[in-house]
C-alpha cells in the first residue's frame, strides 16, 4: 500500500503546478498500446477509439485453453478546461474455454471503467524555440529540457459485472489511479510512462507500470514498442506489445498490434486492428489564456513604453482618445455651417449686376 500513498502524494503536489492543455491539429490517441498519454483531447472534442482483437490463452497448471475474440472501445470527451477530459473504457470478449473434462462458451464485459484525466504540468506550454538559420548543429543538438515530462493525473472507477470472467469475491466497484508522464525526447520520439494502481481494495488489486516508446517514421506512419508490468496477489505478469499506426486523415487513424506475455500461467497471445476517430468542429483555440496578457507580452509592452517607442495598441488608443476629444469640442463649440464656394460666388455676381 506504500505504492498507493506515494502516488497520491505525487498527485497532490502536482495539482499546485501550472496547468495548461494542448490541442493538436492531428488526432491524439492512446491506441493501440495500453498506456494513456498525458494530454487530453481538447475542450469540446469528442473522440472514439476502438479495436477488434483475437486472443489465445493457455494455462499449463490448471490445464485449459481459451480462444476467441474481443472488442475494445474508449470514448473520450474534453470539457471544462482544455487540459481536462472524461473517458469510458469498455472491453467485450467472447471465447471458448476448454479443459480435459468440459468446454463452455464465455462472453461478457471484461472491463468497464469510468474516469477523468487532468493535465497538471506541461513543459511544452511555451512556443518552440526559433530555428537558427546560421547553424545546422544548433538546430539538431540535444536539448536537456526535453527530458522534463508533461504530467497528468487520472482517477477512475471500475465496475465488475457478474459474468464468466469475474473472480469469486471480487469487488463490484473499485478505484483506479494513474500518474502519467510524457516526454518528447527528440523530434519524432515520444516516451509515455504510466504508474498504475488498479482495483484498489479489491481481491484482485494490482499495481504496476506501462512504458511506451513511439517513433514517427514519416508524416503518416508511426511504430511503437511497449512493456507492461503487473504485480498483485492474484495475478502478476509482464507483457510486451509492438505495432504500427497509419494516419489516414487528421481526425482518423488506423492501427495494428500484437502482444505476448512472459509467463505460461497463463500463456497469452493477442493480435488486433483498430481505429481512432475525432470530432472537433466545436473546438476553439484560445491563444491568450482567459483573455489576459501573458507575462512575456506585458513585459514587452512595458519595455516599449519606457523606451519611448509606442506599440500599435498604444497608437490606436491615442488615436481613439484624440477623436473623442475632437467630437467633444465640436459639440460644445458649434460653428456656423460653411456654405459651398459655388453659392458664395453666385451672391457676388448678383451684387455686381445690381451696381
mmCIF file of C-alpha atoms in Angstrom:
data_model
loop_
_atom_site.group_PDB
_atom_site.id
_atom_site.type_symbol
_atom_site.label_atom_id
_atom_site.label_comp_id
_atom_site.label_asym_id
_atom_site.label_seq_id
_atom_site.Cartn_x
_atom_site.Cartn_y
_atom_site.Cartn_z
ATOM 1 C CA UNK A 1 0.000 0.000 0.000
ATOM 2 C CA UNK A 2 3.050 2.258 0.235
ATOM 3 C CA UNK A 3 2.937 2.481 -3.547
ATOM 4 C CA UNK A 4 -0.577 3.965 -3.425
ATOM 5 C CA UNK A 5 0.398 6.527 -0.762
ATOM 6 C CA UNK A 6 3.369 7.600 -2.862
ATOM 7 C CA UNK A 7 1.213 8.075 -5.947
ATOM 8 C CA UNK A 8 -1.354 10.120 -4.033
ATOM 9 C CA UNK A 9 1.435 12.314 -2.615
ATOM 10 C CA UNK A 10 2.883 12.958 -6.067
ATOM 11 C CA UNK A 11 -0.544 13.773 -7.454
ATOM 12 C CA UNK A 12 -1.339 16.196 -4.623
ATOM 13 C CA UNK A 13 1.904 18.123 -5.118
ATOM 14 C CA UNK A 14 1.421 18.357 -8.883
ATOM 15 C CA UNK A 15 -2.040 19.858 -8.522
ATOM 16 C CA UNK A 16 -0.426 23.147 -7.460
ATOM 17 C CA UNK A 17 1.709 23.363 -10.614
ATOM 18 C CA UNK A 18 0.981 25.484 -13.683
ATOM 19 C CA UNK A 19 -1.861 23.916 -15.636
ATOM 20 C CA UNK A 20 -2.028 24.053 -19.407
ATOM 21 C CA UNK A 21 -3.635 21.957 -22.166
ATOM 22 C CA UNK A 22 -2.673 21.169 -25.701
ATOM 23 C CA UNK A 23 -4.836 20.562 -28.771
ATOM 24 C CA UNK A 24 -3.033 19.195 -31.820
ATOM 25 C CA UNK A 25 -4.010 19.507 -35.472
ATOM 26 C CA UNK A 26 -3.732 15.725 -35.799
ATOM 27 C CA UNK A 27 -5.631 13.206 -33.711
ATOM 28 C CA UNK A 28 -4.155 12.423 -30.284
ATOM 29 C CA UNK A 29 -4.987 8.791 -29.492
ATOM 30 C CA UNK A 30 -3.929 6.207 -26.906
ATOM 31 C CA UNK A 31 -4.267 3.274 -29.309
ATOM 32 C CA UNK A 32 -3.085 0.689 -29.799
ATOM 33 C CA UNK A 33 -0.987 0.384 -26.631
ATOM 34 C CA UNK A 34 -2.112 0.005 -23.026
ATOM 35 C CA UNK A 35 -0.669 3.321 -21.839
ATOM 36 C CA UNK A 36 -2.522 6.641 -21.711
ATOM 37 C CA UNK A 37 -0.898 9.848 -22.931
ATOM 38 C CA UNK A 38 -0.619 12.905 -20.696
ATOM 39 C CA UNK A 39 -2.578 15.262 -22.958
ATOM 40 C CA UNK A 40 -6.352 15.464 -23.191
ATOM 41 C CA UNK A 41 -8.294 15.531 -26.454
ATOM 42 C CA UNK A 42 -9.181 19.234 -26.050
ATOM 43 C CA UNK A 43 -12.228 21.153 -24.858
ATOM 44 C CA UNK A 44 -15.478 20.260 -26.681
ATOM 45 C CA UNK A 45 -13.707 17.482 -28.582
ATOM 46 C CA UNK A 46 -15.275 14.012 -28.776
ATOM 47 C CA UNK A 47 -13.140 11.010 -29.653
ATOM 48 C CA UNK A 48 -13.791 7.287 -30.160
ATOM 49 C CA UNK A 49 -11.013 4.675 -30.066
ATOM 50 C CA UNK A 50 -11.956 1.079 -30.867
ATOM 51 C CA UNK A 51 -10.373 -2.165 -31.964
ATOM 52 C CA UNK A 52 -11.025 -5.822 -32.761
ATOM 53 C CA UNK A 53 -8.628 -8.482 -31.448
ATOM 54 C CA UNK A 54 -8.090 -12.248 -31.463
ATOM 55 C CA UNK A 55 -6.992 -13.902 -28.211
ATOM 56 C CA UNK A 56 -5.308 -17.148 -27.198
ATOM 57 C CA UNK A 57 -4.803 -18.274 -23.585
ATOM 58 C CA UNK A 58 -3.213 -21.489 -22.348
ATOM 59 C CA UNK A 59 -2.661 -22.344 -18.666
ATOM 60 C CA UNK A 60 -0.348 -25.332 -18.112
ATOM 61 C CA UNK A 61 -1.007 -25.737 -14.383
ATOM 62 C CA UNK A 62 -4.800 -25.524 -14.495
ATOM 63 C CA UNK A 63 -4.878 -27.145 -17.909
ATOM 64 C CA UNK A 64 -7.185 -25.042 -20.047
ATOM 65 C CA UNK A 65 -7.245 -23.348 -23.437
ATOM 66 C CA UNK A 66 -9.322 -20.305 -24.301
ATOM 67 C CA UNK A 67 -9.546 -18.963 -27.836
ATOM 68 C CA UNK A 68 -11.805 -16.189 -29.017
ATOM 69 C CA UNK A 69 -12.114 -12.538 -29.964
ATOM 70 C CA UNK A 70 -12.909 -9.239 -28.339
ATOM 71 C CA UNK A 71 -13.723 -5.580 -28.919
ATOM 72 C CA UNK A 72 -12.168 -2.585 -27.125
ATOM 73 C CA UNK A 73 -13.979 0.751 -27.005
ATOM 74 C CA UNK A 74 -12.858 4.029 -25.407
ATOM 75 C CA UNK A 75 -14.946 7.202 -25.549
ATOM 76 C CA UNK A 76 -13.199 10.481 -24.604
ATOM 77 C CA UNK A 77 -14.619 13.976 -24.248
ATOM 78 C CA UNK A 78 -12.942 17.242 -23.253
ATOM 79 C CA UNK A 79 -14.876 19.642 -21.064
ATOM 80 C CA UNK A 80 -14.462 22.432 -18.500
ATOM 81 C CA UNK A 81 -10.871 23.236 -19.464
ATOM 82 C CA UNK A 82 -8.523 22.428 -22.321
ATOM 83 C CA UNK A 83 -6.492 20.072 -20.116
ATOM 84 C CA UNK A 84 -9.416 18.055 -18.682
ATOM 85 C CA UNK A 85 -11.251 15.071 -20.141
ATOM 86 C CA UNK A 86 -13.654 12.331 -19.064
ATOM 87 C CA UNK A 87 -13.470 8.865 -20.579
ATOM 88 C CA UNK A 88 -15.178 5.491 -20.592
ATOM 89 C CA UNK A 89 -13.277 2.230 -21.245
ATOM 90 C CA UNK A 90 -15.141 -0.939 -22.267
ATOM 91 C CA UNK A 91 -13.869 -4.376 -23.248
ATOM 92 C CA UNK A 92 -16.128 -7.163 -24.502
ATOM 93 C CA UNK A 93 -14.823 -10.684 -25.120
ATOM 94 C CA UNK A 94 -16.257 -13.943 -26.424
ATOM 95 C CA UNK A 95 -14.285 -17.200 -26.375
ATOM 96 C CA UNK A 96 -14.391 -20.974 -25.998
ATOM 97 C CA UNK A 97 -12.995 -22.300 -22.701
ATOM 98 C CA UNK A 98 -11.775 -25.917 -22.963
ATOM 99 C CA UNK A 99 -10.387 -28.266 -20.281
ATOM 100 C CA UNK A 100 -9.755 -32.005 -20.182
ATOM 101 C CA UNK A 101 -13.216 -32.569 -18.734
ATOM 102 C CA UNK A 102 -15.524 -29.976 -20.313
ATOM 103 C CA UNK A 103 -15.811 -26.961 -22.596
ATOM 104 C CA UNK A 104 -18.038 -23.908 -22.478
ATOM 105 C CA UNK A 105 -18.748 -20.687 -24.289
ATOM 106 C CA UNK A 106 -17.947 -17.490 -22.431
ATOM 107 C CA UNK A 107 -18.916 -13.924 -23.244
ATOM 108 C CA UNK A 108 -19.320 -10.631 -21.423
ATOM 109 C CA UNK A 109 -17.692 -7.364 -20.453
ATOM 110 C CA UNK A 110 -14.214 -7.881 -19.021
ATOM 111 C CA UNK A 111 -13.670 -4.202 -18.261
ATOM 112 C CA UNK A 112 -15.898 -1.208 -17.536
ATOM 113 C CA UNK A 113 -14.096 1.876 -16.218
ATOM 114 C CA UNK A 114 -15.322 5.470 -15.998
ATOM 115 C CA UNK A 115 -12.659 8.053 -15.238
ATOM 116 C CA UNK A 116 -11.236 11.540 -15.695
ATOM 117 C CA UNK A 117 -7.774 12.864 -16.561
ATOM 118 C CA UNK A 118 -6.230 16.274 -15.818
ATOM 119 C CA UNK A 119 -3.003 17.696 -17.226
ATOM 120 C CA UNK A 120 -1.252 19.213 -14.214
ATOM 121 C CA UNK A 121 2.077 20.231 -15.778
ATOM 122 C CA UNK A 122 3.012 20.984 -19.384
ATOM 123 C CA UNK A 123 6.643 21.859 -20.234
ATOM 124 C CA UNK A 124 5.579 22.475 -23.853
ATOM 125 C CA UNK A 125 3.259 25.377 -22.976
ATOM 126 C CA UNK A 126 5.735 27.917 -24.370
ATOM 127 C CA UNK A 127 6.299 28.261 -28.088
ATOM 128 C CA UNK A 128 9.044 26.174 -29.662
ATOM 129 C CA UNK A 129 12.444 27.776 -29.985
ATOM 130 C CA UNK A 130 13.036 29.600 -33.255
ATOM 131 C CA UNK A 131 15.395 27.789 -35.667
ATOM 132 C CA UNK A 132 18.929 29.070 -36.071
ATOM 133 C CA UNK A 133 19.321 29.829 -39.793
ATOM 134 C CA UNK A 134 23.113 30.029 -39.440
ATOM 135 C CA UNK A 135 23.810 26.713 -37.699
ATOM 136 C CA UNK A 136 22.640 23.213 -38.640
ATOM 137 C CA UNK A 137 24.273 21.841 -35.476
ATOM 138 C CA UNK A 138 22.385 24.276 -33.227
ATOM 139 C CA UNK A 139 19.076 23.131 -34.697
ATOM 140 C CA UNK A 140 19.817 19.411 -34.279
ATOM 141 C CA UNK A 141 21.662 19.265 -30.971
ATOM 142 C CA UNK A 142 20.040 17.538 -28.000
ATOM 143 C CA UNK A 143 18.175 19.810 -25.574
ATOM 144 C CA UNK A 144 18.172 18.648 -21.963
ATOM 145 C CA UNK A 145 14.859 20.329 -21.212
ATOM 146 C CA UNK A 146 13.189 17.709 -23.422
ATOM 147 C CA UNK A 147 13.749 15.234 -20.591
ATOM 148 C CA UNK A 148 11.200 17.165 -18.491
ATOM 149 C CA UNK A 149 7.876 15.323 -18.915
ATOM 150 C CA UNK A 150 4.337 16.569 -19.207
ATOM 151 C CA UNK A 151 2.442 15.117 -16.231
ATOM 152 C CA UNK A 152 -1.217 14.326 -15.717
ATOM 153 C CA UNK A 153 -3.291 12.512 -13.097
ATOM 154 C CA UNK A 154 -6.079 10.014 -13.763
ATOM 155 C CA UNK A 155 -8.760 8.741 -11.373
ATOM 156 C CA UNK A 156 -11.395 6.188 -12.314
ATOM 157 C CA UNK A 157 -13.950 3.717 -11.012
ATOM 158 C CA UNK A 158 -14.076 0.072 -12.156
ATOM 159 C CA UNK A 159 -17.388 -1.747 -12.406
ATOM 160 C CA UNK A 160 -17.051 -5.537 -12.410
ATOM 161 C CA UNK A 161 -20.028 -7.404 -13.838
ATOM 162 C CA UNK A 162 -21.045 -10.810 -12.549
ATOM 163 C CA UNK A 163 -20.288 -12.944 -15.609
ATOM 164 C CA UNK A 164 -17.978 -15.735 -16.793
ATOM 165 C CA UNK A 165 -14.900 -13.517 -16.456
ATOM 166 C CA UNK A 166 -15.459 -12.262 -12.902
ATOM 167 C CA UNK A 167 -13.486 -13.659 -9.949
ATOM 168 C CA UNK A 168 -15.185 -15.040 -6.847
ATOM 169 C CA UNK A 169 -15.040 -12.450 -4.072
ATOM 170 C CA UNK A 170 -14.022 -9.632 -6.402
ATOM 171 C CA UNK A 171 -15.471 -6.213 -5.520
ATOM 172 C CA UNK A 172 -18.203 -4.867 -7.785
ATOM 173 C CA UNK A 173 -16.788 -1.330 -7.586
ATOM 174 C CA UNK A 174 -13.104 -0.469 -7.153
ATOM 175 C CA UNK A 175 -10.987 2.678 -7.702
ATOM 176 C CA UNK A 176 -8.164 3.097 -10.191
ATOM 177 C CA UNK A 177 -5.490 5.818 -10.176
ATOM 178 C CA UNK A 178 -2.712 6.540 -12.656
ATOM 179 C CA UNK A 179 0.152 9.042 -12.765
ATOM 180 C CA UNK A 180 1.075 9.745 -16.400
ATOM 181 C CA UNK A 181 4.337 11.204 -17.743
ATOM 182 C CA UNK A 182 5.020 12.032 -21.411
ATOM 183 C CA UNK A 183 8.415 13.043 -22.824
ATOM 184 C CA UNK A 184 9.334 14.271 -26.318
ATOM 185 C CA UNK A 185 12.971 13.175 -26.191
ATOM 186 C CA UNK A 186 13.946 14.056 -29.769
ATOM 187 C CA UNK A 187 11.814 15.098 -32.754
ATOM 188 C CA UNK A 188 9.617 12.127 -33.637
ATOM 189 C CA UNK A 189 10.294 10.107 -30.470
ATOM 190 C CA UNK A 190 7.781 10.112 -27.613
ATOM 191 C CA UNK A 191 8.096 8.171 -24.339
ATOM 192 C CA UNK A 192 4.956 7.651 -22.233
ATOM 193 C CA UNK A 193 5.133 6.206 -18.714
ATOM 194 C CA UNK A 194 2.140 5.186 -16.587
ATOM 195 C CA UNK A 195 2.304 4.262 -12.887
ATOM 196 C CA UNK A 196 -0.877 2.347 -12.136
ATOM 197 C CA UNK A 197 -2.801 1.191 -9.069
ATOM 198 C CA UNK A 198 -5.868 -0.771 -10.215
ATOM 199 C CA UNK A 199 -8.859 -2.347 -8.466
ATOM 200 C CA UNK A 200 -7.816 -0.819 -5.150
ATOM 201 C CA UNK A 201 -9.227 -2.502 -2.001
ATOM 202 C CA UNK A 202 -10.403 -5.458 -4.097
ATOM 203 C CA UNK A 203 -9.308 -9.089 -4.032
ATOM 204 C CA UNK A 204 -7.743 -8.569 -7.457
ATOM 205 C CA UNK A 205 -5.841 -5.376 -6.525
ATOM 206 C CA UNK A 206 -2.681 -4.900 -8.584
ATOM 207 C CA UNK A 207 -0.147 -2.177 -9.298
ATOM 208 C CA UNK A 208 2.494 -1.717 -11.926
ATOM 209 C CA UNK A 209 3.739 0.333 -14.850
ATOM 210 C CA UNK A 210 3.387 0.769 -18.611
ATOM 211 C CA UNK A 211 6.200 2.260 -20.724
ATOM 212 C CA UNK A 212 5.547 3.019 -24.404
ATOM 213 C CA UNK A 213 8.037 4.337 -26.956
ATOM 214 C CA UNK A 214 6.575 5.705 -30.207
ATOM 215 C CA UNK A 215 8.584 6.910 -33.196
ATOM 216 C CA UNK A 216 7.204 8.755 -36.215
ATOM 217 C CA UNK A 217 8.651 7.210 -39.359
ATOM 218 C CA UNK A 218 7.125 9.930 -41.574
ATOM 219 C CA UNK A 219 4.016 12.126 -41.752
ATOM 220 C CA UNK A 220 1.726 9.082 -41.942
ATOM 221 C CA UNK A 221 3.413 6.069 -40.325
ATOM 222 C CA UNK A 222 4.495 5.513 -36.714
ATOM 223 C CA UNK A 223 5.866 2.453 -34.922
ATOM 224 C CA UNK A 224 5.832 1.645 -31.214
ATOM 225 C CA UNK A 225 7.033 -0.864 -28.623
ATOM 226 C CA UNK A 226 5.631 -1.247 -25.120
ATOM 227 C CA UNK A 227 6.343 -3.056 -21.875
ATOM 228 C CA UNK A 228 3.711 -3.541 -19.188
ATOM 229 C CA UNK A 229 4.447 -4.889 -15.714
ATOM 230 C CA UNK A 230 1.708 -6.114 -13.351
ATOM 231 C CA UNK A 231 2.174 -7.086 -9.695
ATOM 232 C CA UNK A 232 -0.585 -8.452 -7.478
ATOM 233 C CA UNK A 233 -1.512 -11.264 -5.096
ATOM 234 C CA UNK A 234 -3.967 -12.717 -7.593
ATOM 235 C CA UNK A 235 -2.110 -12.059 -10.852
ATOM 236 C CA UNK A 236 1.373 -10.866 -11.866
ATOM 237 C CA UNK A 237 2.858 -10.728 -15.332
ATOM 238 C CA UNK A 238 4.986 -8.922 -17.885
ATOM 239 C CA UNK A 239 3.543 -8.157 -21.333
ATOM 240 C CA UNK A 240 5.323 -6.871 -24.449
ATOM 241 C CA UNK A 241 3.477 -5.187 -27.316
ATOM 242 C CA UNK A 242 4.597 -3.945 -30.730
ATOM 243 C CA UNK A 243 2.675 -2.316 -33.525
ATOM 244 C CA UNK A 244 2.209 0.475 -36.033
ATOM 245 C CA UNK A 245 -0.245 3.263 -36.813
ATOM 246 C CA UNK A 246 -1.262 4.979 -40.046
ATOM 247 C CA UNK A 247 -2.743 8.483 -40.150
ATOM 248 C CA UNK A 248 -5.469 8.293 -42.797
ATOM 249 C CA UNK A 249 -6.752 11.832 -42.107
ATOM 250 C CA UNK A 250 -6.055 14.461 -39.452
ATOM 251 C CA UNK A 251 -9.012 13.093 -37.471
ATOM 252 C CA UNK A 252 -8.766 9.404 -38.430
ATOM 253 C CA UNK A 253 -6.043 6.857 -37.541
ATOM 254 C CA UNK A 254 -5.704 3.121 -38.190
ATOM 255 C CA UNK A 255 -3.555 0.761 -36.103
ATOM 256 C CA UNK A 256 -2.328 -2.826 -35.756
ATOM 257 C CA UNK A 257 -0.566 -4.561 -32.858
ATOM 258 C CA UNK A 258 0.474 -7.881 -31.329
ATOM 259 C CA UNK A 259 1.056 -8.685 -27.624
ATOM 260 C CA UNK A 260 2.824 -11.546 -25.823
ATOM 261 C CA UNK A 261 3.489 -12.152 -22.133
ATOM 262 C CA UNK A 262 6.465 -13.816 -20.409
ATOM 263 C CA UNK A 263 4.603 -16.445 -18.360
ATOM 264 C CA UNK A 264 2.842 -19.703 -19.066
ATOM 265 C CA UNK A 265 0.355 -19.398 -16.212
ATOM 266 C CA UNK A 266 -1.345 -18.418 -18.419
ATOM 267 C CA UNK A 267 0.428 -18.060 -21.749
ATOM 268 C CA UNK A 268 -1.169 -15.089 -23.577
ATOM 269 C CA UNK A 269 -1.130 -14.018 -27.225
ATOM 270 C CA UNK A 270 -3.207 -11.149 -28.628
ATOM 271 C CA UNK A 271 -3.320 -9.541 -32.055
ATOM 272 C CA UNK A 272 -5.670 -6.921 -33.399
ATOM 273 C CA UNK A 273 -6.645 -3.999 -35.617
ATOM 274 C CA UNK A 274 -8.155 -0.694 -34.553
ATOM 275 C CA UNK A 275 -9.327 2.755 -35.500
ATOM 276 C CA UNK A 276 -9.469 6.159 -33.772
ATOM 277 C CA UNK A 277 -11.816 8.955 -34.863
ATOM 278 C CA UNK A 278 -12.152 12.534 -33.594
ATOM 279 C CA UNK A 279 -14.954 15.103 -33.859
ATOM 280 C CA UNK A 280 -13.514 18.567 -33.190
ATOM 281 C CA UNK A 281 -15.768 21.042 -35.036
ATOM 282 C CA UNK A 282 -16.771 22.772 -31.778
ATOM 283 C CA UNK A 283 -13.218 23.210 -30.505
ATOM 284 C CA UNK A 284 -11.923 26.779 -30.294
ATOM 285 C CA UNK A 285 -8.272 27.740 -29.886
ATOM 286 C CA UNK A 286 -7.523 30.316 -27.182
ATOM 287 C CA UNK A 287 -4.088 31.836 -27.830
ATOM 288 C CA UNK A 288 -4.376 34.114 -24.759
ATOM 289 C CA UNK A 289 -5.460 32.315 -21.616
ATOM 290 C CA UNK A 290 -8.777 33.679 -20.319
ATOM 291 C CA UNK A 291 -8.296 36.881 -22.372
ATOM 292 C CA UNK A 292 -5.317 38.033 -20.276
ATOM 293 C CA UNK A 293 -1.845 39.039 -21.364
ATOM 294 C CA UNK A 294 0.951 36.605 -20.676
ATOM 295 C CA UNK A 295 3.878 37.787 -18.570
ATOM 296 C CA UNK A 296 6.075 37.913 -21.662
ATOM 297 C CA UNK A 297 3.574 40.089 -23.581
ATOM 298 C CA UNK A 298 3.145 42.509 -20.669
ATOM 299 C CA UNK A 299 6.899 42.776 -20.145
ATOM 300 C CA UNK A 300 7.482 43.533 -23.829
ATOM 301 C CA UNK A 301 4.734 46.174 -23.860
ATOM 302 C CA UNK A 302 6.155 47.950 -20.796
ATOM 303 C CA UNK A 303 9.654 47.896 -22.275
ATOM 304 C CA UNK A 304 8.428 49.617 -25.447
ATOM 305 C CA UNK A 305 6.649 52.302 -23.428
ATOM 306 C CA UNK A 306 9.753 53.119 -21.374
ATOM 307 C CA UNK A 307 11.934 53.359 -24.458
ATOM 308 C CA UNK A 308 9.622 55.999 -25.956
ATOM 309 C CA UNK A 309 8.511 53.785 -28.845
ATOM 310 C CA UNK A 310 4.762 53.260 -28.857
ATOM 311 C CA UNK A 311 3.264 49.915 -29.751
ATOM 312 C CA UNK A 312 0.436 49.541 -32.291
ATOM 313 C CA UNK A 313 -2.012 49.101 -29.423
ATOM 314 C CA UNK A 314 -0.848 52.334 -27.746
ATOM 315 C CA UNK A 315 -1.002 54.247 -31.041
ATOM 316 C CA UNK A 316 -4.565 53.071 -31.608
ATOM 317 C CA UNK A 317 -5.575 54.105 -28.082
ATOM 318 C CA UNK A 318 -4.041 57.563 -28.633
ATOM 319 C CA UNK A 319 -5.911 57.971 -31.931
ATOM 320 C CA UNK A 320 -9.207 56.964 -30.330
ATOM 321 C CA UNK A 321 -8.633 59.416 -27.490
ATOM 322 C CA UNK A 322 -7.907 62.272 -29.908
ATOM 323 C CA UNK A 323 -11.047 61.501 -31.922
ATOM 324 C CA UNK A 324 -13.226 61.522 -28.786
ATOM 325 C CA UNK A 325 -11.720 64.878 -27.759
ATOM 326 C CA UNK A 326 -12.399 66.392 -31.210
ATOM 327 C CA UNK A 327 -16.043 65.266 -31.162
ATOM 328 C CA UNK A 328 -16.493 66.665 -27.652
ATOM 329 C CA UNK A 329 -15.068 70.067 -28.627
ATOM 330 C CA UNK A 330 -17.253 70.212 -31.717
ATOM 331 C CA UNK A 331 -20.335 69.521 -29.612
ATOM 332 C CA UNK A 332 -19.502 72.205 -27.020
ATOM 333 C CA UNK A 333 -18.462 74.875 -29.569
ATOM 334 C CA UNK A 334 -20.685 74.627 -32.649
ATOM 335 C CA UNK A 335 -19.628 76.787 -35.648
ATOM 336 C CA UNK A 336 -21.636 78.281 -38.471
ATOM 337 C CA UNK A 337 -22.022 75.942 -41.360
ATOM 338 C CA UNK A 338 -19.683 76.873 -44.184
ATOM 339 C CA UNK A 339 -21.552 77.318 -47.405
ATOM 340 C CA UNK A 340 -20.245 75.895 -50.623
ATOM 341 C CA UNK A 341 -17.944 78.008 -52.827
ATOM 342 C CA UNK A 342 -20.432 77.900 -55.702
ATOM 343 C CA UNK A 343 -23.132 79.571 -53.557
ATOM 344 C CA UNK A 344 -20.762 82.362 -52.385
ATOM 345 C CA UNK A 345 -19.703 83.096 -55.979
ATOM 346 C CA UNK A 346 -23.337 83.401 -57.086
ATOM 347 C CA UNK A 347 -24.090 86.041 -54.434
ATOM 348 C CA UNK A 348 -21.085 88.133 -55.508
ATOM 349 C CA UNK A 349 -22.208 88.018 -59.131
ATOM 350 C CA UNK A 350 -25.701 89.214 -58.136
ATOM 351 C CA UNK A 351 -24.237 92.216 -56.308
ATOM 352 C CA UNK A 352 -22.082 93.186 -59.299
ATOM 353 C CA UNK A 353 -25.029 93.108 -61.704
ATOM 354 C CA UNK A 354 -27.073 95.325 -59.358
ATOM 355 C CA UNK A 355 -24.469 98.111 -59.418
#
